[in-house]
Short mmCIF file of the C-alpha atoms (twelve columns), coordinates in Angstrom:
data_MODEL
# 
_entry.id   MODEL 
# 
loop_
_atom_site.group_PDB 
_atom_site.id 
_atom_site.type_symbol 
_atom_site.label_atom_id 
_atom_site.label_alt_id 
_atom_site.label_comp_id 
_atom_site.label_asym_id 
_atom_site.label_seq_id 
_atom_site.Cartn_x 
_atom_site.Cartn_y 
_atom_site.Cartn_z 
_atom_site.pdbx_PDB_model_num 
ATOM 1   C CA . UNK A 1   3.873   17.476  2.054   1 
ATOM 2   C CA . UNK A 2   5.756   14.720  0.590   1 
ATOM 3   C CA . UNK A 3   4.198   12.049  -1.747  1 
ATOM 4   C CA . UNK A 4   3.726   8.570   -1.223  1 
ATOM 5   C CA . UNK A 5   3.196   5.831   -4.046  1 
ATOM 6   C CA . UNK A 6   2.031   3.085   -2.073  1 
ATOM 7   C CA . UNK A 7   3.350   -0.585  -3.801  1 
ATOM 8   C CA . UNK A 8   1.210   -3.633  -3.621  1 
ATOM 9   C CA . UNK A 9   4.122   -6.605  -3.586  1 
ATOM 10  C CA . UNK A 10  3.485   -8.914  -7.170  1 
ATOM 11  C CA . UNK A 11  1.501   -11.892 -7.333  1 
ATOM 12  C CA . UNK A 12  2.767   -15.214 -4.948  1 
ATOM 13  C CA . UNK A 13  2.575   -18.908 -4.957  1 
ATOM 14  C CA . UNK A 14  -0.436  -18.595 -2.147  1 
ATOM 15  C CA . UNK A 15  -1.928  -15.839 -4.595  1 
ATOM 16  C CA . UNK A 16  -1.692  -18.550 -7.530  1 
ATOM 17  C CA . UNK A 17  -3.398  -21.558 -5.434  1 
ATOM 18  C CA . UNK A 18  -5.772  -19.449 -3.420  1 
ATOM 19  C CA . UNK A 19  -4.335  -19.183 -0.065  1 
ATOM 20  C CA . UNK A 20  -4.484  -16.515 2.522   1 
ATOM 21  C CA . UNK A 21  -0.271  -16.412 2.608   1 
ATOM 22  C CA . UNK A 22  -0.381  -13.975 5.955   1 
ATOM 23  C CA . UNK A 23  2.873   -13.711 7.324   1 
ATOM 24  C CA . UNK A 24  4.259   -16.716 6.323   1 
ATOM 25  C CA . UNK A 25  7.771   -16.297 4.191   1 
ATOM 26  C CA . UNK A 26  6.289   -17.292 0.668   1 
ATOM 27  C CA . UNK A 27  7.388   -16.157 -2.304  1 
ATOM 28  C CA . UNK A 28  6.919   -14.233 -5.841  1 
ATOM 29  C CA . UNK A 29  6.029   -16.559 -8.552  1 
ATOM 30  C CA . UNK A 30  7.324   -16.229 -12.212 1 
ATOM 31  C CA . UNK A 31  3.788   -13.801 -12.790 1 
ATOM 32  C CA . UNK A 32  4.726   -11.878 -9.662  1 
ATOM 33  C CA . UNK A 33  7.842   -11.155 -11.075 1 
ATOM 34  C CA . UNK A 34  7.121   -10.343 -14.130 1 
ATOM 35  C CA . UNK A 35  4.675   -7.762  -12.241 1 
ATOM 36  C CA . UNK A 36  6.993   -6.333  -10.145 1 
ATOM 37  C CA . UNK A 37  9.762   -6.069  -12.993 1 
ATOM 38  C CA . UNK A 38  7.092   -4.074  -14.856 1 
ATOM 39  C CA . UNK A 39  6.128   -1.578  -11.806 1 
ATOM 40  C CA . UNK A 40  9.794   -1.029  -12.364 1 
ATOM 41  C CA . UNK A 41  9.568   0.099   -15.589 1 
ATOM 42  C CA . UNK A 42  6.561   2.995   -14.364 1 
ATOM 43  C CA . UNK A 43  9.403   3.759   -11.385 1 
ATOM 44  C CA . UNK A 44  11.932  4.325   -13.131 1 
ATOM 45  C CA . UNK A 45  10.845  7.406   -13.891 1 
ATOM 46  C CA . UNK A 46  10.576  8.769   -10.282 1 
ATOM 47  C CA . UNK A 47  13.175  10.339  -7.990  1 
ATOM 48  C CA . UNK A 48  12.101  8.918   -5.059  1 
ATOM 49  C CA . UNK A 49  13.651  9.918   -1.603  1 
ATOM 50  C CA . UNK A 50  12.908  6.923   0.127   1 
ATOM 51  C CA . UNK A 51  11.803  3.189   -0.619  1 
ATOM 52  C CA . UNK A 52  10.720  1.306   2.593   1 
ATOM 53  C CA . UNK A 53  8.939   -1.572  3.058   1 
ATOM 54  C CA . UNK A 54  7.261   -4.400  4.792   1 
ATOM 55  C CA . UNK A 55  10.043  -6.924  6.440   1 
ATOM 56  C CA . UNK A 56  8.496   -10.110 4.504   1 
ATOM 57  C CA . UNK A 57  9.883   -11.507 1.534   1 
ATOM 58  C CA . UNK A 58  7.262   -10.904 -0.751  1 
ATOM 59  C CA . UNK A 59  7.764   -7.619  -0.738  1 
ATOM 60  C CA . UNK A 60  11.415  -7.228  -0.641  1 
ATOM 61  C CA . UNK A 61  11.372  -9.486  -3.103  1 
ATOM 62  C CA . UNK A 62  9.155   -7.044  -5.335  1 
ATOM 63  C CA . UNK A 63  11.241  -4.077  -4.476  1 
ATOM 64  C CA . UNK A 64  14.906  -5.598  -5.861  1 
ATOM 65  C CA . UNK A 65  13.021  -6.202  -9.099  1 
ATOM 66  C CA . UNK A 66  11.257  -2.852  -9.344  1 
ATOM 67  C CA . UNK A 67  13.685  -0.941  -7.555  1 
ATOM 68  C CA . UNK A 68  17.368  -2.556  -8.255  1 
ATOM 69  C CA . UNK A 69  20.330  -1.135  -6.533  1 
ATOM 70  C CA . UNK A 70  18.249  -0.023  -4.015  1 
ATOM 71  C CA . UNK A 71  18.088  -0.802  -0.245  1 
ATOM 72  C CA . UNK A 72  14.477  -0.501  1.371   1 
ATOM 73  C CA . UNK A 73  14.406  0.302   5.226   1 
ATOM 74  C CA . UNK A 74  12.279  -2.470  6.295   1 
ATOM 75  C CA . UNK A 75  9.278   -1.052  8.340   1 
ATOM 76  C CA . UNK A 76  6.972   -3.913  10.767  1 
ATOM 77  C CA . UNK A 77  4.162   -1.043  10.822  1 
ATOM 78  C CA . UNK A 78  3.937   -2.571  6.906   1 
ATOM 79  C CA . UNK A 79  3.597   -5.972  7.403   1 
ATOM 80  C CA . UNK A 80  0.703   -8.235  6.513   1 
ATOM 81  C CA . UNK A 81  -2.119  -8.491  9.174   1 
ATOM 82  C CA . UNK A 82  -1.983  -11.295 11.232  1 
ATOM 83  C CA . UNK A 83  -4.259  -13.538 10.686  1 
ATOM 84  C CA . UNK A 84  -3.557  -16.021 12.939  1 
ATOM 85  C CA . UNK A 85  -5.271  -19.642 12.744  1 
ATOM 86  C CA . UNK A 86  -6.162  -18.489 9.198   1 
ATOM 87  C CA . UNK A 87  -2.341  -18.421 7.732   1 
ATOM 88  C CA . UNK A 88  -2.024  -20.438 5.143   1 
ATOM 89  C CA . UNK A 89  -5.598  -22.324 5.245   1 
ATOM 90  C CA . UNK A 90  -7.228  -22.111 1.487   1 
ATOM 91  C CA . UNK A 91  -9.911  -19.348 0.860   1 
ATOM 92  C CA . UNK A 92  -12.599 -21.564 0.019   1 
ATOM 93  C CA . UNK A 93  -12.236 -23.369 3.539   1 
ATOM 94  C CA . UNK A 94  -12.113 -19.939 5.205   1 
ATOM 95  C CA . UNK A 95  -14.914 -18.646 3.579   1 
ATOM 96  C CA . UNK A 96  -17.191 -21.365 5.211   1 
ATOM 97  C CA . UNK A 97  -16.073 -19.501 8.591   1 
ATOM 98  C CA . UNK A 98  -18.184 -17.620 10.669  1 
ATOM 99  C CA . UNK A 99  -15.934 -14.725 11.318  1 
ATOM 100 C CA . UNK A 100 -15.638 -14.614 6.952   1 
ATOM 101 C CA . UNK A 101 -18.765 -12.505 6.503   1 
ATOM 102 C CA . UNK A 102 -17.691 -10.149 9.635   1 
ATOM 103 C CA . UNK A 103 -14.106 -9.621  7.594   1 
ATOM 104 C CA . UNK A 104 -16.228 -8.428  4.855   1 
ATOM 105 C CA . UNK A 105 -19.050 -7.038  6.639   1 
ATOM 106 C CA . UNK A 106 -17.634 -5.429  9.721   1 
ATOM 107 C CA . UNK A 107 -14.400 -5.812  10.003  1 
ATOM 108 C CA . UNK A 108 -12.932 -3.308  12.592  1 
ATOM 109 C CA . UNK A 109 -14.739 -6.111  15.001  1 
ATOM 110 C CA . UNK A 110 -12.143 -9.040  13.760  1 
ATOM 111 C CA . UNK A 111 -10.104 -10.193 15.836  1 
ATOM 112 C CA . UNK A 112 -8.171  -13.420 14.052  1 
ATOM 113 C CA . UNK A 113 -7.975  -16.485 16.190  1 
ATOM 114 C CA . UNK A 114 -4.404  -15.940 17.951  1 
ATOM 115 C CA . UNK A 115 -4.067  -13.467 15.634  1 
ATOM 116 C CA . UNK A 116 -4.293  -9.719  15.036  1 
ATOM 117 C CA . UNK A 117 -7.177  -7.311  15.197  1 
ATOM 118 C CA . UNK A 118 -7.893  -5.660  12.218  1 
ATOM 119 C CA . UNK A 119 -8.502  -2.545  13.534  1 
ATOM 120 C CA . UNK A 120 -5.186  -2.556  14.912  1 
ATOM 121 C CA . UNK A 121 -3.457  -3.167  11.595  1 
ATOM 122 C CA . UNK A 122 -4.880  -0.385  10.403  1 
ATOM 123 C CA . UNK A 123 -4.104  1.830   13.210  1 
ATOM 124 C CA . UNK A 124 -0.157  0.663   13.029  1 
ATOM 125 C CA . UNK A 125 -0.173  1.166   9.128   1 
ATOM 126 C CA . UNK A 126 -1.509  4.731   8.920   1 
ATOM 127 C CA . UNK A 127 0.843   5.639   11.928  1 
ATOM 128 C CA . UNK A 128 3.282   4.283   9.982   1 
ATOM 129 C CA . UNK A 129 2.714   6.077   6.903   1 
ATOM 130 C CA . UNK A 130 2.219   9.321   7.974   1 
ATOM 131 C CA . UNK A 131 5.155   8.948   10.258  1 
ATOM 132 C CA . UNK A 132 7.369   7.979   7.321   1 
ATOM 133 C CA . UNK A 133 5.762   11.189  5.148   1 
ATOM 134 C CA . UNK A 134 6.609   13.828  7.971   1 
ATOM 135 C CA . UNK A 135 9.844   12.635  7.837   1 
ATOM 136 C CA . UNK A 136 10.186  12.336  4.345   1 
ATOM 137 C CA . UNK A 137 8.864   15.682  4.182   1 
ATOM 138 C CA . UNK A 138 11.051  17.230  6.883   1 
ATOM 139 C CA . UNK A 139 14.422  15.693  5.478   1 
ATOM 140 C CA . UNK A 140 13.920  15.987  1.295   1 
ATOM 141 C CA . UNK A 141 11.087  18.931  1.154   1 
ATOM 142 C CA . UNK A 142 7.527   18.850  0.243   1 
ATOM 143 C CA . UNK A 143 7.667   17.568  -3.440  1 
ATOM 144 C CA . UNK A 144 9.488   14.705  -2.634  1 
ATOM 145 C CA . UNK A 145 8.309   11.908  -3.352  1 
ATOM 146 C CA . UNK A 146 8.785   8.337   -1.817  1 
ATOM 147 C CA . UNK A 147 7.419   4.283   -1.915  1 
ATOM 148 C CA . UNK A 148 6.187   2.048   0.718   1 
ATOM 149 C CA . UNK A 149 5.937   -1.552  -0.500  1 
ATOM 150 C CA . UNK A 150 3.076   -3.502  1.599   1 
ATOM 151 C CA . UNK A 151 0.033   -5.689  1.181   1 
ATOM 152 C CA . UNK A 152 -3.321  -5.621  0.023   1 
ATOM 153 C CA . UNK A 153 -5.094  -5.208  3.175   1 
ATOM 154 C CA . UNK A 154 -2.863  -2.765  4.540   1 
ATOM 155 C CA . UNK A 155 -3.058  -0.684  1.544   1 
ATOM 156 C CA . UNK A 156 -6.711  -0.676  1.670   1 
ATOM 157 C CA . UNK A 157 -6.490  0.102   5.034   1 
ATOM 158 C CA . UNK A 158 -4.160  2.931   4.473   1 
ATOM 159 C CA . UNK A 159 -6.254  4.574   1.488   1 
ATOM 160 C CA . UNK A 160 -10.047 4.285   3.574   1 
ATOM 161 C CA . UNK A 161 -7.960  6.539   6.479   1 
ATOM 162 C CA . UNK A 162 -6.676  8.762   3.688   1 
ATOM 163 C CA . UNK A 163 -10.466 9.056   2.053   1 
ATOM 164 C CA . UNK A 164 -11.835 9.720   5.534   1 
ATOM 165 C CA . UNK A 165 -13.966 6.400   5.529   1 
ATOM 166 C CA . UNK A 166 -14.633 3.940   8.776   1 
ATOM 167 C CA . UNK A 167 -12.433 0.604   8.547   1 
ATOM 168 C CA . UNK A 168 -15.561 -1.339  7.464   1 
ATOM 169 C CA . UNK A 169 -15.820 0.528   4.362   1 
ATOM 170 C CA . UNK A 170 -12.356 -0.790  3.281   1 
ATOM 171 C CA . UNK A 171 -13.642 -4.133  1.573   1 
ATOM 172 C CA . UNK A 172 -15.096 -1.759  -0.939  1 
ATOM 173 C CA . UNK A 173 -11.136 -0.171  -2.042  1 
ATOM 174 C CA . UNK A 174 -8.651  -2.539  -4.665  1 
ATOM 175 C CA . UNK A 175 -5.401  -2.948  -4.324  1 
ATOM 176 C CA . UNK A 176 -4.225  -5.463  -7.148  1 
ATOM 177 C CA . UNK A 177 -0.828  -7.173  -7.395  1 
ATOM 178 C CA . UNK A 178 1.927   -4.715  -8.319  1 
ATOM 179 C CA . UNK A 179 -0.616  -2.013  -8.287  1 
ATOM 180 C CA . UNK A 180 0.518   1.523   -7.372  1 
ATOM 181 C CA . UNK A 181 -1.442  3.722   -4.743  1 
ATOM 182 C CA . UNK A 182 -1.161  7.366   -4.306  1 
ATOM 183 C CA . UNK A 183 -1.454  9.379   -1.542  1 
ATOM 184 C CA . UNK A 184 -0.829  12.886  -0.491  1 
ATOM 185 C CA . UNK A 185 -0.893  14.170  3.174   1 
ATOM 186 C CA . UNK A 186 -1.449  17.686  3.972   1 
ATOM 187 C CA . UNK A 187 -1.923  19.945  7.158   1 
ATOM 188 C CA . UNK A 188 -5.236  19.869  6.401   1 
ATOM 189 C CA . UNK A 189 -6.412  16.398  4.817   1 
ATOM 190 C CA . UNK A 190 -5.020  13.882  2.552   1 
ATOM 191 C CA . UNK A 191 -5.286  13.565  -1.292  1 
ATOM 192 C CA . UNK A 192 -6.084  10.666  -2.558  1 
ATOM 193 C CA . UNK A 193 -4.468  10.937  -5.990  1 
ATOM 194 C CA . UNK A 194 -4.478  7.380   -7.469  1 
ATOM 195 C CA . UNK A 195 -5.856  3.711   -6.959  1 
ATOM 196 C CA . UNK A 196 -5.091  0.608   -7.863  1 
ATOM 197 C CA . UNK A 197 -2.813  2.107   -10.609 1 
ATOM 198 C CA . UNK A 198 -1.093  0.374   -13.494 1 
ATOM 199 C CA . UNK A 199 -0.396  3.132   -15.604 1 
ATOM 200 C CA . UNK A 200 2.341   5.870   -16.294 1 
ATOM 201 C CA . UNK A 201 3.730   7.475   -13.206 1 
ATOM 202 C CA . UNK A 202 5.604   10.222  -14.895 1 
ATOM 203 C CA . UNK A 203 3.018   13.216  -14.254 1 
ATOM 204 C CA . UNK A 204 3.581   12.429  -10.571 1 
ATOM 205 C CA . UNK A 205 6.728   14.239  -10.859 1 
ATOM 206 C CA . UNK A 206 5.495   17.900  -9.444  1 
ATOM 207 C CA . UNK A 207 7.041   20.718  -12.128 1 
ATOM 208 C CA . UNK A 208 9.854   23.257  -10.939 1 
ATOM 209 C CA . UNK A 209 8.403   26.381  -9.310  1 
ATOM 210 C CA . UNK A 210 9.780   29.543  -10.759 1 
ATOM 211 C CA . UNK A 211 9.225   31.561  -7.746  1 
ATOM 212 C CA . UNK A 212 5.423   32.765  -8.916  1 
ATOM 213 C CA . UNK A 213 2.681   31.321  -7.909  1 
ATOM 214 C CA . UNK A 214 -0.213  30.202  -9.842  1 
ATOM 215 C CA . UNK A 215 -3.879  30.737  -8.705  1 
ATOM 216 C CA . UNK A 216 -5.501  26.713  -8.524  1 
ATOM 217 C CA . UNK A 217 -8.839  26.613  -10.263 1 
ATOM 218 C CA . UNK A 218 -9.809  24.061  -7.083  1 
ATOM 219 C CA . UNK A 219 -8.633  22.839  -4.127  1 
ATOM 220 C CA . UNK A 220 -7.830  19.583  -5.475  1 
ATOM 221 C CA . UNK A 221 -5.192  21.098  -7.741  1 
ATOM 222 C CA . UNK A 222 -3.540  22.585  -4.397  1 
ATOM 223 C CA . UNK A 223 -3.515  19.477  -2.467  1 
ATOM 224 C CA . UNK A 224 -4.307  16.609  -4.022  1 
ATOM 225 C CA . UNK A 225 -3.382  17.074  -8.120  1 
ATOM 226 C CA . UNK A 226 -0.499  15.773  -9.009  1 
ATOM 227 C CA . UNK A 227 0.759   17.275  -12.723 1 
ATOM 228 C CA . UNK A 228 -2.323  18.970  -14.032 1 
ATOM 229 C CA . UNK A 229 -4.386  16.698  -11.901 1 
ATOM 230 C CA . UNK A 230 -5.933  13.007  -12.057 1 
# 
């Protein structure tokens, strides 16, 4: 199957001053881009086969800096949970909540106020996802590989499906600003292959196959190793 590096959108103006942005249309600050222009730099050195993307600025915003000349298919199964009442409210004032320690705690029983369910985030993001690698996989073969920029929480949603864990696990995953995820999806389970990555992304590129195959010392290096392995 194909390969997906999973792109956390650069730092905001809400990141900056401590607010829980949501869906709301803010945008990279001068760090952000400066993040993004530098998860660029790691791209650059990818062929990817598809860049798509949540619709909000943020992260379109990311993706014409890391990705330039490039035109992302914008995908809602991507976009920031909704979190309702909480959008744009300061994380110090939301913390004093008493649904905060059940987003941290238990989470796949939040349900924002006039807002989203998180459990149903991260049921549209990982159908999204895997939906987007079939296809990727069926159109541009199975070393192809591809980028989906998102958000935090959707990553981390993403990556506790991938590593078999129960939504209220997810608290415990990173997914920084500008960070790169990577996942592999198989027939038989996904590969988690990276985290929170801000490193080279060169040995991601899978070597040409000259027609013999080589006996894998685990199952990790059939599945989820990506050049030699992590």
């Amino acid at each position: 199957m194909a390969t997906v590096l999973l792109l956390r959108h650069g730092r905001t103006t809400a990141n900056a001053s401590g607010g829980l942005a949501g869906r709301q249309p803010v945008e990279l600050d001068d760090t952000g881009r400066a993040q993004a222009a530098r998860a660029g730099e790691r791209l650059k050195e990818l062929p990817l086969a598809a860049v798509v993307s949540s619709p909000l600025i943020r992260c379109r915003q990311t993706l014409e800096l890391a990705t330039p000349g490039t035109e992302p298919v914008l995908e809602d199964g991507l976009i920031e949970c909704g979190y309702g009442d909480w959008e744009g409210r300061p994380l110090k004032e939301l913390a004093k909540e008493p649904l905060w320690p059940v987003v941290q705690h238990h989470p796949s029983a939040v349900v924002f106020p006039n807002g989203e369910a998180m459990a149903a985030m991260s049921a549209r993001a990982v159908a999204a996802v895997r939906s987007w690698d079939a296809r990727v996989t069926e159109e541009h073969g199975p070393e192809a590989v591809w980028l989906a920029c998102s958000h935090g929480d959707v990553i981390k949603a993403i990556v506790a499906d991938a590593l078999g864990l129960h939504l209220d696990q997810f608290q415990r995953i990173v997914a920084d600003p500008a960070s790169i995820t990577v996942i592999r999806y198989t027939p038989g389970r996904p590969f988690v292959v990276r985290v929170n990555e801000t490193g080279e992304l060169a040995s991601l590129v899978p070597p040409k196959s000259d027609g013999r195959e080589k006996a894998a010392d685990s199952d990790a290096a059939v599945g989820g190793g990506a050049g030699g392995g992590v």
